[in-house]
Short mmCIF file of C-alpha atoms and ligand atoms in Angstrom, two decimals:
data_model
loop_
_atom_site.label_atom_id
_atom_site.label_comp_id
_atom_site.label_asym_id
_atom_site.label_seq_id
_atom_site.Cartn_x
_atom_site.Cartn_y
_atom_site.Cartn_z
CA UNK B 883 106.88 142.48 126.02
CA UNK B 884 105.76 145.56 128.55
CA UNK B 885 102.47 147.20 127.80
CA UNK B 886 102.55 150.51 130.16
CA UNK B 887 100.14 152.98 130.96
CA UNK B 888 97.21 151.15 130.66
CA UNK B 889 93.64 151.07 132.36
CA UNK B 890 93.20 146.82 133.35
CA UNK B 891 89.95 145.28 133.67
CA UNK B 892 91.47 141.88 135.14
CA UNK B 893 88.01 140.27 135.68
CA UNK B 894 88.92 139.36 138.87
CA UNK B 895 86.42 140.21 141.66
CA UNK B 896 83.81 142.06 138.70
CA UNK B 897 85.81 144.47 136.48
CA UNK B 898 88.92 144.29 138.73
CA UNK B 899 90.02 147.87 137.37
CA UNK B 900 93.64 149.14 137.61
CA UNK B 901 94.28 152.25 136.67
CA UNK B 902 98.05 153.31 135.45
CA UNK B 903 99.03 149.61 135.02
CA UNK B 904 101.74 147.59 133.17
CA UNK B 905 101.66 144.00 132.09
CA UNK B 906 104.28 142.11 131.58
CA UNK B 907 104.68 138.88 128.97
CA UNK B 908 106.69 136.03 128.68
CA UNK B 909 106.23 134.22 125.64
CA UNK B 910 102.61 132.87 125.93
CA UNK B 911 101.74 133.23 129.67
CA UNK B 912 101.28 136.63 131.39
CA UNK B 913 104.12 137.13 133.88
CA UNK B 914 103.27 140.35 136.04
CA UNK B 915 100.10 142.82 136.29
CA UNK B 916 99.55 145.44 138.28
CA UNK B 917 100.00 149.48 139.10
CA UNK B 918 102.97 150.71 137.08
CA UNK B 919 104.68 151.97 140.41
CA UNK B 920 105.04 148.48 141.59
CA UNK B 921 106.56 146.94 138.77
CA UNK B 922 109.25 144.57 139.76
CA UNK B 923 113.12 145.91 138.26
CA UNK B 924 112.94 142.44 136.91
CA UNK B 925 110.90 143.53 134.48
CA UNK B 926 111.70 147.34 133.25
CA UNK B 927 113.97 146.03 130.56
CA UNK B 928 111.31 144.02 128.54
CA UNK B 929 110.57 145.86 125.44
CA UNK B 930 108.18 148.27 125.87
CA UNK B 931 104.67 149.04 124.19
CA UNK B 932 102.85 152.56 125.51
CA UNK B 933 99.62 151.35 125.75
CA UNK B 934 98.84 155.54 126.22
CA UNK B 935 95.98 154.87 129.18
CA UNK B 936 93.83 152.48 126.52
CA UNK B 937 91.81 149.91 128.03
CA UNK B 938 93.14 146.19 128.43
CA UNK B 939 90.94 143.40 128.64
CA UNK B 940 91.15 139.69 128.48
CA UNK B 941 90.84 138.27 124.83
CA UNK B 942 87.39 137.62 124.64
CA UNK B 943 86.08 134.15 124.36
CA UNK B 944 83.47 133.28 121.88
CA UNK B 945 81.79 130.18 123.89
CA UNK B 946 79.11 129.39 121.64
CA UNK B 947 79.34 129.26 117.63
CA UNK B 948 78.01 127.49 114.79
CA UNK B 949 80.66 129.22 112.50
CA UNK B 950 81.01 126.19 110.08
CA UNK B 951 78.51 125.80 107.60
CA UNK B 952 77.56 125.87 103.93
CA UNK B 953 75.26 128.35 102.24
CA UNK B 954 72.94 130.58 103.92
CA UNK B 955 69.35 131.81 104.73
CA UNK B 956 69.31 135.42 103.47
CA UNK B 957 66.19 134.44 101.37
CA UNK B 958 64.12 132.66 104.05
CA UNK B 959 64.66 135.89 106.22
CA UNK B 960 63.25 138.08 103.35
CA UNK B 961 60.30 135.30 102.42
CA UNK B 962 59.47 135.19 106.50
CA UNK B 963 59.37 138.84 105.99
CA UNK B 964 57.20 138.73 103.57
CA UNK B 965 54.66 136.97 105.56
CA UNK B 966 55.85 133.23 104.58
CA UNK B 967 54.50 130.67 107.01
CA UNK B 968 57.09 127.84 107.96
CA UNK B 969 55.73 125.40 105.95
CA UNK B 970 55.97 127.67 102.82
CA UNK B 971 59.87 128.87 103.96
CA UNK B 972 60.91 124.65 104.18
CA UNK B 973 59.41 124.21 100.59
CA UNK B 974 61.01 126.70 99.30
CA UNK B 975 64.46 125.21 99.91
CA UNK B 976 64.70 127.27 103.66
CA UNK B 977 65.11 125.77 107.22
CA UNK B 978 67.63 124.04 109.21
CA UNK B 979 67.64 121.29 107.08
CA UNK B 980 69.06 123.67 104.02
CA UNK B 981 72.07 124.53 105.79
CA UNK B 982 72.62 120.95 106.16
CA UNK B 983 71.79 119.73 102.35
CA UNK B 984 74.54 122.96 101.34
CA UNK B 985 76.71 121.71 103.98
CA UNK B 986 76.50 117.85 102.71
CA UNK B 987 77.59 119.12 99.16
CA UNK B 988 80.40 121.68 100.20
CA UNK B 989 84.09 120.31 100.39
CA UNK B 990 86.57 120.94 103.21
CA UNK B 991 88.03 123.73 100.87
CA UNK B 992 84.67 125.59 100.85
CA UNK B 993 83.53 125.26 104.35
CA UNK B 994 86.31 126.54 105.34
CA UNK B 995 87.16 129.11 103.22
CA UNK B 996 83.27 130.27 103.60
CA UNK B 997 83.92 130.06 107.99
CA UNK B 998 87.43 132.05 107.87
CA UNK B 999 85.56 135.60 107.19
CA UNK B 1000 83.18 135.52 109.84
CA UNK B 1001 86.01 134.29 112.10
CA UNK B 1002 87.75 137.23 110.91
CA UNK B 1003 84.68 139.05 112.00
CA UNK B 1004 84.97 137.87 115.58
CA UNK B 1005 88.53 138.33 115.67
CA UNK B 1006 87.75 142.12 114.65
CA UNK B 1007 85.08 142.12 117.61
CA UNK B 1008 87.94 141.06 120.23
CA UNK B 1009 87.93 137.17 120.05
CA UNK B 1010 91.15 135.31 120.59
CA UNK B 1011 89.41 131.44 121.41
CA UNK B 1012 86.20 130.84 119.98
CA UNK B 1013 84.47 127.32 120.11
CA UNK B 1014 83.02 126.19 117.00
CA UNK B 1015 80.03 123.12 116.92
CA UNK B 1016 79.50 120.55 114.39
CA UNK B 1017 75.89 119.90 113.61
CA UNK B 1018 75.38 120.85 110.10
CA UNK B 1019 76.28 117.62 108.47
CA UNK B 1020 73.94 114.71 110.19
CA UNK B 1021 75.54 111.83 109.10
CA UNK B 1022 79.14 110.41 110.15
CA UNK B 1023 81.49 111.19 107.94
CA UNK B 1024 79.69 114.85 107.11
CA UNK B 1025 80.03 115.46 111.05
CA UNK B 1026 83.41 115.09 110.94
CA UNK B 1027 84.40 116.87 107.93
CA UNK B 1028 83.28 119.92 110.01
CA UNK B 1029 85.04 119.17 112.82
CA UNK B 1030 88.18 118.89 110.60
CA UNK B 1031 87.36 122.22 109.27
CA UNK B 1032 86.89 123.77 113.00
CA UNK B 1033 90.26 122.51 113.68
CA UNK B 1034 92.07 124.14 110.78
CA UNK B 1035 90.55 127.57 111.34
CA UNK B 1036 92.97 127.77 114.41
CA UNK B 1037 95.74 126.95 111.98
CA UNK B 1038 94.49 129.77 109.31
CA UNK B 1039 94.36 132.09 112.16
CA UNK B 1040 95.79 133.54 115.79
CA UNK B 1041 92.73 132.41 117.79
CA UNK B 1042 92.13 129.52 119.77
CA UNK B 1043 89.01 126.95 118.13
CA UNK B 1044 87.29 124.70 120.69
CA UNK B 1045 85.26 122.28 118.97
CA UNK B 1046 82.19 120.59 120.50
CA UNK B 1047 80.30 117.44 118.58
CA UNK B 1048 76.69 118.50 118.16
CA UNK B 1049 75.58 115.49 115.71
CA UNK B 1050 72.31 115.52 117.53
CA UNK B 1051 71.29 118.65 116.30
CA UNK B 1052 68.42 118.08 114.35
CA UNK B 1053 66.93 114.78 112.95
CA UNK B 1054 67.78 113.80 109.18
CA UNK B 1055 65.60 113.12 106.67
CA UNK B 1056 66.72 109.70 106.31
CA UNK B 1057 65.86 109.00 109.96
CA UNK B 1058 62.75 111.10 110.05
CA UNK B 1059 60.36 109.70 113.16
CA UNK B 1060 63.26 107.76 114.94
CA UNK B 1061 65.56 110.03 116.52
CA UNK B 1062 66.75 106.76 118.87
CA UNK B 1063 68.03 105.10 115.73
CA UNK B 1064 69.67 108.14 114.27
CA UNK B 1065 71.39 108.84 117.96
CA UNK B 1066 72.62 104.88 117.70
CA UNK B 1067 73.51 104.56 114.54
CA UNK B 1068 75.11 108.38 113.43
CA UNK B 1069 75.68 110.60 116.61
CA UNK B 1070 77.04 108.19 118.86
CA UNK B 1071 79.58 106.62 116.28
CA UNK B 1072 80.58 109.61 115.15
CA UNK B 1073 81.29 111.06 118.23
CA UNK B 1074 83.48 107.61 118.95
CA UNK B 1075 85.16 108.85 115.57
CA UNK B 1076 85.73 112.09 115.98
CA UNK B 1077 86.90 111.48 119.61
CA UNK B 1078 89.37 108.98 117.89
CA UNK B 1079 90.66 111.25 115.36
CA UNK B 1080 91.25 113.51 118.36
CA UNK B 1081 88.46 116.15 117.01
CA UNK B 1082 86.10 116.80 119.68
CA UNK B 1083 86.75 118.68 123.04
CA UNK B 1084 82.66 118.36 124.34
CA UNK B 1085 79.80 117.02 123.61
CA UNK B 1086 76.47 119.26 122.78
CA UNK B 1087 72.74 118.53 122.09
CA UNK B 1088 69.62 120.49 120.95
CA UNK B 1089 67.01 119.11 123.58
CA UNK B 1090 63.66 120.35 122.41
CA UNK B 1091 60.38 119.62 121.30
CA UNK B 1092 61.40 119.61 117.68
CA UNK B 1093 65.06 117.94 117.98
CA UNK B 1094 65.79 115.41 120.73
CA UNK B 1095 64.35 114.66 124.42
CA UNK B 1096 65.89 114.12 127.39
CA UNK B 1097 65.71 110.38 127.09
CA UNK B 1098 66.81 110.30 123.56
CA UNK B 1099 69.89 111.94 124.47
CA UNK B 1100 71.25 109.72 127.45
CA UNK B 1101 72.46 107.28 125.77
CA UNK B 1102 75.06 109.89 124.06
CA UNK B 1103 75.86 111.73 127.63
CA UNK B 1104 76.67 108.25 129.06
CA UNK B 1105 79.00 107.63 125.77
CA UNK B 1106 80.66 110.96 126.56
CA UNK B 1107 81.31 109.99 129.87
CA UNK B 1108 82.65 106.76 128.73
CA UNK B 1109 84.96 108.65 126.51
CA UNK B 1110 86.00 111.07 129.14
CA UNK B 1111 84.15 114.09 127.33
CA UNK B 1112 82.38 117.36 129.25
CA UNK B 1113 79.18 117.71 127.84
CA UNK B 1114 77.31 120.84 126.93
CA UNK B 1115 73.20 121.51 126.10
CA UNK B 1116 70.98 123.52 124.17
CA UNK B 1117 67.81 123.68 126.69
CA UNK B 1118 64.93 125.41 127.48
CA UNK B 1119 64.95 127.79 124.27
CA UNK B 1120 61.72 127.70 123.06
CA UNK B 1121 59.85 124.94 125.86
CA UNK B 1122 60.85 124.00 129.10
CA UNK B 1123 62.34 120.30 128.66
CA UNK B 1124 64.32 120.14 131.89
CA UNK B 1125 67.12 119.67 129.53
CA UNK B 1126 69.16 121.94 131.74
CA UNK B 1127 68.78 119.61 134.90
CA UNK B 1128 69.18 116.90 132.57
CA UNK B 1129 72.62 118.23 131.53
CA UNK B 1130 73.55 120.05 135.23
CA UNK B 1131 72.94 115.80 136.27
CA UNK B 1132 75.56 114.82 133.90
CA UNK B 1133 78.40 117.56 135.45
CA UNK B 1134 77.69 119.40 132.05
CA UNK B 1135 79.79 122.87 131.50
CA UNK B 1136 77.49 124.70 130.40
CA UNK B 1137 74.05 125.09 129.52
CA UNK B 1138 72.81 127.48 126.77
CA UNK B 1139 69.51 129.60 125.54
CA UNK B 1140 67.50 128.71 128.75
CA UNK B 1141 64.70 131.31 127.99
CA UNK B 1142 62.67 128.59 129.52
CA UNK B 1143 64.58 127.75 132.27
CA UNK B 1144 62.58 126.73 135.50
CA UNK B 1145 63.71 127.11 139.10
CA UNK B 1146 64.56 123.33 139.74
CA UNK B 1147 66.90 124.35 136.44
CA UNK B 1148 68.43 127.20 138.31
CA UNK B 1149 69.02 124.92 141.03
CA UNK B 1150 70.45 122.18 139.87
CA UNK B 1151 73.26 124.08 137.78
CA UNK B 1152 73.73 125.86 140.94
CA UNK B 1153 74.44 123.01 142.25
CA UNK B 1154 76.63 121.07 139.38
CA UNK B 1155 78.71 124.58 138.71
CA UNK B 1156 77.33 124.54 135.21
CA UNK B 1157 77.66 128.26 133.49
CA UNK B 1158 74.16 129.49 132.09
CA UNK B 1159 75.47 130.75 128.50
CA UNK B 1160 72.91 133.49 127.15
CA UNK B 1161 72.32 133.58 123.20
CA UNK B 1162 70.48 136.79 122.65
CA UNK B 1163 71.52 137.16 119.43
CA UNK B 1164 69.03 133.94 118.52
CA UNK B 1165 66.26 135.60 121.59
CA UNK B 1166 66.52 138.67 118.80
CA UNK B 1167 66.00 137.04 115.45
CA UNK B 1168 63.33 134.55 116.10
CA UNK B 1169 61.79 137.85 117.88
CA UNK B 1170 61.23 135.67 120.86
CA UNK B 1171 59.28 137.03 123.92
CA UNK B 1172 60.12 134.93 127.03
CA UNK B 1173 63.51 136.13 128.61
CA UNK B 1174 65.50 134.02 130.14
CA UNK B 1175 65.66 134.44 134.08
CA UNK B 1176 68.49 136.88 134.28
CA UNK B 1177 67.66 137.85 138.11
CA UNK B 1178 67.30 134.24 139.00
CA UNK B 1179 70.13 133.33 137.86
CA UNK B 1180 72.33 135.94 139.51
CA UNK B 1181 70.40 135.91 142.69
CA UNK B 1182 71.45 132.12 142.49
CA UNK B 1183 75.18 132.92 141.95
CA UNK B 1184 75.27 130.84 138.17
CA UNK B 1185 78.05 132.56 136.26
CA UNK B 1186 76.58 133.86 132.93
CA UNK B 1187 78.32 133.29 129.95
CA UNK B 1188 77.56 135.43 127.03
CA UNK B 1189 77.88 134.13 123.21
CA UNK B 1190 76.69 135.00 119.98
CA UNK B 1191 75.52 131.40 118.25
CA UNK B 1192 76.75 132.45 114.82
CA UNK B 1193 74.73 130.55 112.66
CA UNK B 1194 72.82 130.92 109.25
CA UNK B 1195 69.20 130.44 110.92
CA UNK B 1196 68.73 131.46 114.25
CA UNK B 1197 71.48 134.03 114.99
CA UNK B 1198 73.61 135.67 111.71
CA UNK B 1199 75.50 137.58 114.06
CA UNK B 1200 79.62 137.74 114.11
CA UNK B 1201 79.92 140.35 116.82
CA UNK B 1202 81.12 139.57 120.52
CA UNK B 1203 80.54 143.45 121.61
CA UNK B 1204 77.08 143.50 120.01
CA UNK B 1205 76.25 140.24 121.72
CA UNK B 1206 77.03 141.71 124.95
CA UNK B 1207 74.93 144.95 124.02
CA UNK B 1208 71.85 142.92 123.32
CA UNK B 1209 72.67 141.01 126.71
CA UNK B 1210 72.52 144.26 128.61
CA UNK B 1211 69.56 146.17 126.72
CA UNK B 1212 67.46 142.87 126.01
CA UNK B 1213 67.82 140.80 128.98
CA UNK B 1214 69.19 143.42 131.63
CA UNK B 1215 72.57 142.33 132.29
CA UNK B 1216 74.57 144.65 133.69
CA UNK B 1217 78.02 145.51 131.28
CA UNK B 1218 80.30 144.23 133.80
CA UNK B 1219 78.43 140.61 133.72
CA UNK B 1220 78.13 140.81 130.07
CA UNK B 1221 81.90 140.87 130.35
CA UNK B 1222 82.29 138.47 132.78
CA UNK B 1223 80.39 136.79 130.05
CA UNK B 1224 82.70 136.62 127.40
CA UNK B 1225 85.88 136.67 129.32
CA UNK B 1226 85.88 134.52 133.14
CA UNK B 1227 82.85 132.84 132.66
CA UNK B 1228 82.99 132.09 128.96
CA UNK B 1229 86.41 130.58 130.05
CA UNK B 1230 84.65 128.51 132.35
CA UNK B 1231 81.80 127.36 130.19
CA UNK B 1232 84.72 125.61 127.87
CA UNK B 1233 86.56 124.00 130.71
CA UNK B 1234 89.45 126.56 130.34
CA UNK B 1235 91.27 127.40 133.17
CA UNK B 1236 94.53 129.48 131.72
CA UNK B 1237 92.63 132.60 130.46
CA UNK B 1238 89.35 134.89 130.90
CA UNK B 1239 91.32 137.38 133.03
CA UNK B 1240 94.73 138.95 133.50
CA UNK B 1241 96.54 137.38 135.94
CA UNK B 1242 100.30 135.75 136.05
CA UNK B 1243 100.38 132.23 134.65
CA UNK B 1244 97.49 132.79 132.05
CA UNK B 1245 97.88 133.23 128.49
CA UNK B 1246 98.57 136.50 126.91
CA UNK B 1247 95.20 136.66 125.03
CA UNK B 1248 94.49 140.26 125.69
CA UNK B 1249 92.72 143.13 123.85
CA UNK B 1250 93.53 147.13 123.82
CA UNK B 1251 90.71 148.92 123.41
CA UNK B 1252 90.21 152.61 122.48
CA UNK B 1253 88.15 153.30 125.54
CA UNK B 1254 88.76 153.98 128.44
CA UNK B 1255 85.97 152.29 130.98
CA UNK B 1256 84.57 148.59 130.11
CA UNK B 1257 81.47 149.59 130.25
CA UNK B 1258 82.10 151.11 126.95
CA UNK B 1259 81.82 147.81 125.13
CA UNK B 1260 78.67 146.77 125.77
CA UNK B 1261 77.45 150.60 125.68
CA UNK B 1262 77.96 150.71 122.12
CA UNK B 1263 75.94 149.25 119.32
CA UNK B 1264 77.65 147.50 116.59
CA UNK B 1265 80.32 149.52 116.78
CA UNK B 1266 83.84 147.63 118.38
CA UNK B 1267 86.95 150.45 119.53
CA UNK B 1268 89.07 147.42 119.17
CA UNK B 1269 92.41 148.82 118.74
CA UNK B 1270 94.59 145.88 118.81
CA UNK B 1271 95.08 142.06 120.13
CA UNK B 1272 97.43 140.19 121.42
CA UNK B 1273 97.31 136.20 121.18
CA UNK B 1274 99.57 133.96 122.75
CA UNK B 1275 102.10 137.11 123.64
CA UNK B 1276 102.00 138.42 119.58
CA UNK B 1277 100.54 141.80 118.60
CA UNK B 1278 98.49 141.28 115.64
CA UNK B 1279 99.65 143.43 112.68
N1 LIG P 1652 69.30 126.44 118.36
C1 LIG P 1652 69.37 127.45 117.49
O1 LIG P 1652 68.94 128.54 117.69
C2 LIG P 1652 70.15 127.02 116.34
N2 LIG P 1652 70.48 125.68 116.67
C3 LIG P 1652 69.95 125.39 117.84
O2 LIG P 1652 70.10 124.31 118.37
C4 LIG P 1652 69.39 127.09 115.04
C5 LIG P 1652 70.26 126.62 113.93
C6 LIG P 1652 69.69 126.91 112.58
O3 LIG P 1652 68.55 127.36 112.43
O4 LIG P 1652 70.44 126.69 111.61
FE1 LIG P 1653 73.43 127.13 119.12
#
């Protein structure tokens, strides 16, 4: 295929705009980009698609998700709304632990048929790979029912699903007061599971006051190691743990939230590479205060990613562009490093290296929007001009 007369943002040196372009695509990989007038002959006879001076980017990648679980939390919203304390929201049935009692009882069926709309959500936002966490199910054969389900949503549908093991998400009842038992005896065998049954492509943890320390978790980051895993980590969201050194130590990818990130943090992912992924969806609905050090960061050079954290408690929000509109207007990114953020450097914070821009030898994951400057999708709020995608070199329908 040929797309001509489009507007390129390759993400290569910030937006990387090229104005009056063609792409060219051969089977799954891009072959050729650049100004129409310098399209090689080799090329001209590839069908041809007008993209009539649209907007191509990069299929946006969806680096952080919870997008697998069972039931919801529409009714502790309204009771916290109502002036419900915590206490009163977990009696009633609410709380992370909810989400993992509806997620215990729900079959494969159901979880997945209950994931594929908000996928379909993303995919409607621009998405073509999204990475999709377990975490919901706490013990070891609940863990990896979810990652079985993560893997078949890239079968139901054209996108790409990364799945990351995040068994040491929160602390089950049944191991209530000994998080070191319930890493030994549930989060690090199911991760040797999971890795078995070839389910799990990194390794994530919720380091914080209420889930798991820094010294709870090593024993799982040396056992991903052992198994040859990248790991990941949820730190600093709500207290400064120095999970994020902790994780920047063990060569992690990423590391995500850090509203409480301190500047031995910023250093030492500067240091290990690791991409800073910013949630702000979750910042917005637990109506947090603390930002995380946006300025630090980039005065530091550590790429920020940008995700949304679909999940039932923290972040209910299936929208790649609005994520990058609350980046920009709640934490002051600019729209060409919220894009960054969900193209090159959410790339990056999954260990991809074949896609996050538009370059030959990448994957044809791209998106046409009806726009015709990038800064047009983070400018807009809740609304996506997605016109079309194309993943692995198909137009969707
Ligand atoms: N941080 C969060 O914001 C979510 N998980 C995490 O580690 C919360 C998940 C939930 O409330 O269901
Ligand atoms: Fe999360």
């Amino acid at each position: 295929m040929l797309l001509t007369h489009a507007t390129l943002a390759t993400m290569t040196n910030g937006y990387g705009l090229v104005r009056d372009a063609a792409v060219a695509l051969e089977g799954d990989r891009i072959a050729w980009s650049g100004p129409m007038h310098d399209l090689p002959s080799a090329f001209r006879s590839l069908p041809a698609q007008d993209a009539g001076g649209r907007l191509l980017t990069p299929g946006l990648i969806d680096c952080h998700t919870h997008a697998v679980f069972g039931g919801h939390r529409a009714v502790e919203f309204e009771l916290r709304l109502k002036g419900a304390s915590y206490e009163e929201v977990a009696r009633a049935g609410g709380g992370i632990l909810s989400t993992v009692t509806a997620t215990r009882a729900a079959g494969e069926e159901a979880l997945l048929a209950k994931a594929l709309p908000r996928v379909d959500q993303l995919i409607a936002s621009g998405a073509t790979t999204i990475e999709v966490k377990s975490g919901y199910g706490l013990t070891i054969e609940d863990e990896l029912k979810m990652l079985r389900v993560a893997r078949r949503i890239g079968q139901a549908r054209p996108v790409t699903v990364r799945t990351t093991h995040l068994a040491a998400h929160a602390i089950p009842p049944e191991y209530k007061g000994n998080a070191t038992g319930y890493i030994a005896h549930v989060a690090i065998p199911s991760l040797r599971a999971a890795q078995a049954e070839g389910l799990v492509d990194a390794v994530d943890a919720f380091c914080e006051n209420i889930a798991f320390s820094v010294e709870e978790l090593t024993p799982l980051f040396a056992e991903a190691r052992a198994l040859g895993l990248p790991v990941k980590l949820h730190a600093e969201q709500l207290t400064d743990q120095q999970g994020a050194a902790f994780a920047a130590r063990h060569g992690a990818l990423s590391a995500d939230h850090l509203e409480y990130l301190s500047a031995e943090g910023i250093a030492a992912m500067q240091a290990a590479g690791t991409v800073a992924v910013i949630l702000p969806g979750a910042f917005y609905t637990l109506r947090e205060t603390q930002m995380p050090p946006i300025a630090a960061l980039r005065a530091a050079g550590v790429p920020m990613a940008v995700a949304t954290d679909l999940n039932p408690g923290s972040s209910p929000l299936a929208s790649l562009t609005l994520a990058m509109n609350m980046a920009c207007t709640l934490f002051r990114m600019t729209p060409e490093e919220a894009l960054l953020g969900t193209t090159a450097h959410a790339a990056r914070a999954l260990g991809l290296a074949d896609r996050g821009r538009i370059a030959p030898g990448l994957r044809s994951d791209l998106c046409i929007w009806d726009a015709d400057h990038p800064a047009e999708l983070a400018y807009r709020i809740g609304a996506t001009t997605l016109h079309k995608r194309i993943f692995g070199g198909r137009l969707d329908a």
